[in-house]
Coordinates of C-alpha atoms in Angstrom, one line a residue:
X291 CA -18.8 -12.2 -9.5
X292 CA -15.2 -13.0 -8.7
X293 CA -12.2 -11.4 -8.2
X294 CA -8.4 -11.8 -7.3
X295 CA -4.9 -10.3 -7.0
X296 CA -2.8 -12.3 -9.3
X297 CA 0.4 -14.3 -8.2
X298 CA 2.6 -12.9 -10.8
X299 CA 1.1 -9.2 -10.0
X300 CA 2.8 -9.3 -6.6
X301 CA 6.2 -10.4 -8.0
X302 CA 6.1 -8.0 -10.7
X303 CA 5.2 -5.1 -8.2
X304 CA 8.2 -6.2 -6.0
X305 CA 10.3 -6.1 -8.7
X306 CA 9.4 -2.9 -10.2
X307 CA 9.8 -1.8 -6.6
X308 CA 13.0 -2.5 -6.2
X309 CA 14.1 -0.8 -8.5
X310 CA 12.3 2.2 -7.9
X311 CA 9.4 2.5 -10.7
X312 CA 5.9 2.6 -10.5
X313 CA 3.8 0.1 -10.7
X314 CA 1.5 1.1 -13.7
X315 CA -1.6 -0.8 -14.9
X316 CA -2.6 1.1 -18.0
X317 CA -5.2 -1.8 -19.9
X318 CA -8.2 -3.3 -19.4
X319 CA -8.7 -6.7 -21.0
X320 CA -12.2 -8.4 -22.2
X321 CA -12.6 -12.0 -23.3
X322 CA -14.7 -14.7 -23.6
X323 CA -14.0 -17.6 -21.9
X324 CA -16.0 -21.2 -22.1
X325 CA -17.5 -22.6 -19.3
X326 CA -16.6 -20.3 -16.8
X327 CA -18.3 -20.0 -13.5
X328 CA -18.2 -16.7 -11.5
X329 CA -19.3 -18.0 -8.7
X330 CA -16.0 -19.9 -8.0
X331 CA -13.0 -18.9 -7.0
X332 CA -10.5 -18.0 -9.1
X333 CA -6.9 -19.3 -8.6
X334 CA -4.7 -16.6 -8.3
X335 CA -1.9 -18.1 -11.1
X336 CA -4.6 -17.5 -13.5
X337 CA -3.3 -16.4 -16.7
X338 CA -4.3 -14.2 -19.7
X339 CA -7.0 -16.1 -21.6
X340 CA -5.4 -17.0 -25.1
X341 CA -5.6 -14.5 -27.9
X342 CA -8.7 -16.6 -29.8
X343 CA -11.0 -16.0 -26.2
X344 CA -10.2 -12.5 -26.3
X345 CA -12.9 -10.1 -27.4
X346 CA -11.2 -6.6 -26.2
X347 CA -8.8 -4.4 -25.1
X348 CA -8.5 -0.7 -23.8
X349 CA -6.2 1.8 -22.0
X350 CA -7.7 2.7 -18.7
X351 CA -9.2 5.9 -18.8
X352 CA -8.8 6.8 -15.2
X353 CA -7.0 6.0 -12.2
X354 CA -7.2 7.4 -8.8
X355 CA -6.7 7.7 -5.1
X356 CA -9.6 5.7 -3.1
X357 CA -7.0 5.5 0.0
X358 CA -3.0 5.1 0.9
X359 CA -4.1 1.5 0.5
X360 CA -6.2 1.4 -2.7
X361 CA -6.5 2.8 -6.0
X362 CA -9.4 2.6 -8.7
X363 CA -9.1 1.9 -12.3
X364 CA -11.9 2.7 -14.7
X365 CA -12.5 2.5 -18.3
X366 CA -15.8 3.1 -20.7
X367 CA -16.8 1.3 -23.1
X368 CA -18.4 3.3 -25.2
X369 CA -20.9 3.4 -27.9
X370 CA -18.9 2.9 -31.0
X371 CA -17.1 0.0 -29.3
X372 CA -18.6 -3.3 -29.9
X373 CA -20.2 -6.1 -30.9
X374 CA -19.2 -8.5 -28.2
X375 CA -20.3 -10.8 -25.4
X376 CA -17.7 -11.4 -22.5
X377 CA -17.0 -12.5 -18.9
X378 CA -14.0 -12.3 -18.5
X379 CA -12.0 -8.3 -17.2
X380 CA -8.4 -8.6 -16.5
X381 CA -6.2 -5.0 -15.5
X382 CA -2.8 -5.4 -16.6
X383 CA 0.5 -3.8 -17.2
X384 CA 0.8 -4.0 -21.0
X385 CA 4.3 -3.4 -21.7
X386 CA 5.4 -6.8 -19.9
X387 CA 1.6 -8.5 -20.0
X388 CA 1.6 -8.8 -16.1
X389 CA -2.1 -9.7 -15.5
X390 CA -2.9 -7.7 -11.6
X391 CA -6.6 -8.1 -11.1
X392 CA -9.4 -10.7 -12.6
X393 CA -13.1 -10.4 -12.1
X394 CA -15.3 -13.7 -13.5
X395 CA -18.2 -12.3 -14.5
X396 CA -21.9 -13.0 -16.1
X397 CA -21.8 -13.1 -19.5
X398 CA -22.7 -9.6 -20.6
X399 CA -23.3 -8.1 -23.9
X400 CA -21.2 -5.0 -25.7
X401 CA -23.7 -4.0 -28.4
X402 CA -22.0 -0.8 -30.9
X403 CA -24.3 1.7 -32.3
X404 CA -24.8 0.9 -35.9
X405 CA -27.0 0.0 -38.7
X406 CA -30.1 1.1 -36.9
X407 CA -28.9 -0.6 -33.8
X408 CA -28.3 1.4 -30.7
X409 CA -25.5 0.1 -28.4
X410 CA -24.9 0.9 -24.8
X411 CA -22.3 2.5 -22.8
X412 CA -20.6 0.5 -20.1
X413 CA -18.0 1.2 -16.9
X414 CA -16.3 -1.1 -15.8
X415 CA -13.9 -0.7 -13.0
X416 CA -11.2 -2.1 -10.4
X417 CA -10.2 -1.1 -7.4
X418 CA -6.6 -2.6 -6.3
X419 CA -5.9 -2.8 -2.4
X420 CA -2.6 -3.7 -1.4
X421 CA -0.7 -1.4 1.2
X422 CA 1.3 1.3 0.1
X423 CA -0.8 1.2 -3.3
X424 CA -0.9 5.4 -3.2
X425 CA 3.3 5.2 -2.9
X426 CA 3.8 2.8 -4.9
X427 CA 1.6 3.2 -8.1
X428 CA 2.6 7.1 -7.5
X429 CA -1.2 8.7 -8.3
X430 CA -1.4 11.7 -7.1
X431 CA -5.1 12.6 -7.6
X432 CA -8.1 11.5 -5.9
X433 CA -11.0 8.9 -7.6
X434 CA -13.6 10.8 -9.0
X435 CA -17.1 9.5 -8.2
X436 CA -17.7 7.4 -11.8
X437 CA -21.4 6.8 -11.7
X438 CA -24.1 8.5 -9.7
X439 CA -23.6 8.3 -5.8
X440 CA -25.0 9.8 -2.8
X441 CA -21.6 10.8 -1.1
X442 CA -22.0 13.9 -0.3
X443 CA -25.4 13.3 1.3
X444 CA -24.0 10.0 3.2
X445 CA -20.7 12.3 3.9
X446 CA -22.7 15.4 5.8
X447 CA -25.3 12.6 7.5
X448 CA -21.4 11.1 8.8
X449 CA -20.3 14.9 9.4
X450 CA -23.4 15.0 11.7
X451 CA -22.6 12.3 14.0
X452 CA -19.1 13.0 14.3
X453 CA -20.4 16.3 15.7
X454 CA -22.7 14.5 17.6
X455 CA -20.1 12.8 19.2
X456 CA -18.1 15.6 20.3
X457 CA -20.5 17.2 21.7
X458 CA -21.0 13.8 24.0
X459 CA -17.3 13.0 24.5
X460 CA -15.2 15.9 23.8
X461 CA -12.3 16.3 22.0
X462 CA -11.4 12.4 22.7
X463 CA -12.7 10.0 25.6
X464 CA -11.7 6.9 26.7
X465 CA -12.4 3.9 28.8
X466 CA -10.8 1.9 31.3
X467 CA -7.6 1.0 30.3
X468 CA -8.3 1.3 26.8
X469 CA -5.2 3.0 25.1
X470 CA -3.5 3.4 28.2
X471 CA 0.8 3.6 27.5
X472 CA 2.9 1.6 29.6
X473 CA 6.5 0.9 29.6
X474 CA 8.6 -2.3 30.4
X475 CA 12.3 -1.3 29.6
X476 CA 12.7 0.1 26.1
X477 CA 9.1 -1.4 24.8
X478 CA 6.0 1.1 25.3
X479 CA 2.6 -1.1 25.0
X480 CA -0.7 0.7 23.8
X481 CA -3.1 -0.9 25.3
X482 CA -6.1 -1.9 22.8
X483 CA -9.8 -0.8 23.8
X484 CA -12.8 1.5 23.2
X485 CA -11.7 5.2 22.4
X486 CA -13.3 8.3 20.7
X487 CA -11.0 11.2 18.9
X488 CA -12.8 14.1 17.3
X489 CA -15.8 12.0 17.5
X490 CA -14.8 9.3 15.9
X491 CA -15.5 5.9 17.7
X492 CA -12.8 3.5 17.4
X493 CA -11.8 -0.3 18.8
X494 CA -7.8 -0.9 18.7
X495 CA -7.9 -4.7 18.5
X496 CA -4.7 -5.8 19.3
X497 CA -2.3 -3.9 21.9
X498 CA 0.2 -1.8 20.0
X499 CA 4.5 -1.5 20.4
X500 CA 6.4 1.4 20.4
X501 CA 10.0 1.2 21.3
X502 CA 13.0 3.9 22.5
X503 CA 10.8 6.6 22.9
X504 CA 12.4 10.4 24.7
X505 CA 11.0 13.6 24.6
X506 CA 7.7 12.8 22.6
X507 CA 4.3 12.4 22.8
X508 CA 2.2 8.8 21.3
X509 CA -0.6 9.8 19.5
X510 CA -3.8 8.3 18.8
X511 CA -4.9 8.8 14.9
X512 CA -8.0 8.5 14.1
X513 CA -9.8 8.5 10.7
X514 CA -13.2 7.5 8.8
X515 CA -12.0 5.7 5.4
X516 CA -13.8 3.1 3.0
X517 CA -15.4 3.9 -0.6
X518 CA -18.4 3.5 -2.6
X519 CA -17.9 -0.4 -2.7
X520 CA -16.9 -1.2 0.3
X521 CA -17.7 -0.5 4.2
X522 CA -16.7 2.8 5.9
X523 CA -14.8 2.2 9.0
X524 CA -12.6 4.0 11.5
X525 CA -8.7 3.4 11.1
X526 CA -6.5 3.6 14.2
X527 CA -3.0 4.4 13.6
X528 CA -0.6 4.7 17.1
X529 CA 2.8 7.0 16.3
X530 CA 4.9 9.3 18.0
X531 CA 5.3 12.9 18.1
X532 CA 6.7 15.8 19.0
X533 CA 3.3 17.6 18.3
X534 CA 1.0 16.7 16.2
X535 CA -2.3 18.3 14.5
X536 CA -5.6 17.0 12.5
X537 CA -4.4 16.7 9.1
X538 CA -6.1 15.7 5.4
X539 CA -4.0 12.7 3.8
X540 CA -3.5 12.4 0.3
X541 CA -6.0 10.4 -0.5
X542 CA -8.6 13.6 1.1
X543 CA -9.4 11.1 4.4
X544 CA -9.3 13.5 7.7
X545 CA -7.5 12.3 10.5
X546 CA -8.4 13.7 13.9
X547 CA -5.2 13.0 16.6
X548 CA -4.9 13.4 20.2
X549 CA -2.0 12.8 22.9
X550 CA -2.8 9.8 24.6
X551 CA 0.6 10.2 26.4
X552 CA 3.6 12.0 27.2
X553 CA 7.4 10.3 27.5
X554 CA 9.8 12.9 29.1
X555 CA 13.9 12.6 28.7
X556 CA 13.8 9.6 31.3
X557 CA 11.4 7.4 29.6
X558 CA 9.0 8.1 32.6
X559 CA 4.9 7.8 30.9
X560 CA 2.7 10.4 31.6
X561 CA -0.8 9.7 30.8
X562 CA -3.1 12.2 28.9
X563 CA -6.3 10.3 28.2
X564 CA -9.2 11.9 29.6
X565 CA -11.6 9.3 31.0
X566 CA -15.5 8.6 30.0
X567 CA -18.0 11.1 28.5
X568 CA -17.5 14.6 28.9
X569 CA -19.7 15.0 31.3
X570 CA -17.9 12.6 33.9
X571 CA -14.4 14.4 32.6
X572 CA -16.3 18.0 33.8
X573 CA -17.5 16.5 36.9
X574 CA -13.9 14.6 37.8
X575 CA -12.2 18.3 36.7
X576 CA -14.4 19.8 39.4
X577 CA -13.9 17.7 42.1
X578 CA -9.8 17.8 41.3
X579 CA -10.3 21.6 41.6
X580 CA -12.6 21.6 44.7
X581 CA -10.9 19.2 46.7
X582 CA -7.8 20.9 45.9
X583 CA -9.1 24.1 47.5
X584 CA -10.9 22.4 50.0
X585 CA -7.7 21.0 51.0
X586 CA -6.6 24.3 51.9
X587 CA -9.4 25.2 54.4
X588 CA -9.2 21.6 56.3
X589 CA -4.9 22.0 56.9
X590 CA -6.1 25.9 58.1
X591 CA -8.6 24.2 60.4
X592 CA -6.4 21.5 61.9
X593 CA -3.8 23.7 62.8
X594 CA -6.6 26.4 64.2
X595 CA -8.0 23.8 66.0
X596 CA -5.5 21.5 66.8
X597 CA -5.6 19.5 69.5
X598 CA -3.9 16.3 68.9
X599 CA -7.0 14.4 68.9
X600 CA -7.6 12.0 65.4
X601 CA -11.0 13.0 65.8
X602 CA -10.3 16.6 64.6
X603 CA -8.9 15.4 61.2
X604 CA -11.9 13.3 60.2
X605 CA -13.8 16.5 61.0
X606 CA -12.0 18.4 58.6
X607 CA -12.3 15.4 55.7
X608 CA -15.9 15.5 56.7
X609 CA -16.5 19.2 56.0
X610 CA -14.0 18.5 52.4
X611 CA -16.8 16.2 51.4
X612 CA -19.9 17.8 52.5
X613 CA -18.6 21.5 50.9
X614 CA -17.6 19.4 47.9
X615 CA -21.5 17.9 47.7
X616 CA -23.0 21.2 48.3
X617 CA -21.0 22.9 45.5
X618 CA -21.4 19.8 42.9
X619 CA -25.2 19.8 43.6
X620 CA -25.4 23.8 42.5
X621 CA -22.9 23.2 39.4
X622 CA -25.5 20.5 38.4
X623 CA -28.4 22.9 39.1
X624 CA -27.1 25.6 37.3
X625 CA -26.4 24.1 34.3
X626 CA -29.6 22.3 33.7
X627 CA -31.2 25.6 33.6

């Protein structure tokens, strides 16, 4: 099968945009068009089929939240609706006849119950993408799941590995200089690369701009979003804050965030990503804290022992690293117990 946003749906939403309504698609459409091919394209200044090709038509039943970028239509066909054969489905505001969506289908049968005959009960539904849909078509509720589904099975085997995750990276990780914040003037660059947040495993593509940033934070926002027709994925969204916590969006998705950097009154960037696995960010946490105590001991030593020969420093850095070993060695130990 086929399908495609329409021309005329995109001026119409712009319109209806403008001047501040929603856009509403509220009927489904059913004909029967000759000689059509689903396997083609369709053009996108496709047009309602005329009134003679079509065999149907029917308020949408349902409509719903899949994402801030998509929304579902459904309608059922049910038993005491037929007989009819069609292949072609339009969704469409009714009051002006702006055709939005058009799926080339198969012919397929619409059989009613009567006379002996039992019909069948189809569903048939769209699901719109265009960003903003969630604003901009103003739905307020999430899809329900139409037909039978595993996603609350494939949503706690997705639970598991996020947790699987975390337990591997932390609370976020990163990797070289994935994500890393740098400034040139008034323009603050994310850099793109590999990064997990709440155990969620992302890839920012392209390198991200931010621009006239004081007193705030850039945060990296992470969330796992798709649908029961489509592939699940992580979204990466970059923004600036204050503070900022995990949060549910409207359309129920989880977001887990974390503060990749801090910009102070100056525009000076302080970076906040912690580096690798967790177990490298434990290890390089240690040796921060041990050579910073160890750093102690060798200055006491030098001036106990100074003598104004170079020698006498190196002998100090030596005992820095060898103390440092000794105590990495039994943090190891101890914890593989």
């Amino acid at each position: 099968m086929a399908s495609v946003i329409t021309l005329a749906f995109e001026s119409w939403k712009a319109q209806e945009a403008a001047s501040g309504k929603a856009v509403l698609l509220n009927e489904f459409v059913f004909a029967n068009v000759p000689n059509l091919d689903p396997t083609k394209p369709i053009d996108s200044n496709e047009k309602l089929p005329p009134a003679n090709q079509i065999v149907h038509r029917q308020a949408v039943n349902k409509a719903g939240l899949v994402s801030e970028n998509a929304v579902a239509y459904s309608v059922t066909l049910g038993a005491d609706v037929g007989d009819f054969d069609f292949n072609w489905i339009g969704l469409l505001n009714k009051e002006s006849g702006t055709v939005a969506m058009i799926t080339h289908a198969p012919i397929q049968k619409k059989l009613k119950t009567q006379n002996g005959q039992q019909g069948n009960v189809l569903i048939r539904s769209f699901l719109l993408e265009f960003n903003g849909a969630a604003e901009e078509t103003q739905i307020k509720t999430s899809a329900e799941t139409w037909q039978i589904d595993f996603t609350a099975r494939l949503t706690g085997m997705d639970e598991m590995q996020r947790l699987i995750n975390v337990d591997n990276y932390g609370a976020a990780a990163f990797f070289n200089d994935g994500f890393e914040v740098t400034r040139s003037g008034e323009q603050f660059t994310v850099k793109k690369g590999l990064g997990y947040v709440g155990g969620l495993r992302g890839q920012l593509e392209q390198n991200q701009i931010l621009n006239g940033l004081r007193n705030t934070k850039i945060y990296a926002d992470f969330s796992y979003q798709g649908n029961i027709v489509s592939k699940w994925n992580t979204v990466i969204k970059i923004t600036s804050a204050a503070t900022l916590s995990n949060y549910v969006d409207a359309a129920g998705f989880t977001h887990q965030v974390f503060a990749i950097a801090s910009v102070d009154a100056s525009g000076n960037v302080k970076d906040l990503r912690p580096m690798g696995a967790l177990n490298s960010q434990e290890i390089s946490a240690l040796e921060s804290k041990l050579k910073l105590d160890l750093s102690k001991k060798a200055d006491k030593a030098n001036i106990t022992h100074q003598t104004g020969n170079s020698t006498e420093l190196f002998t100090s850095q030596q005992m820095v690293t060898a103390e440092l070993a000794k105590k990495t060695t039994s943090w190891k130990l101890s914890t593989s117990r």
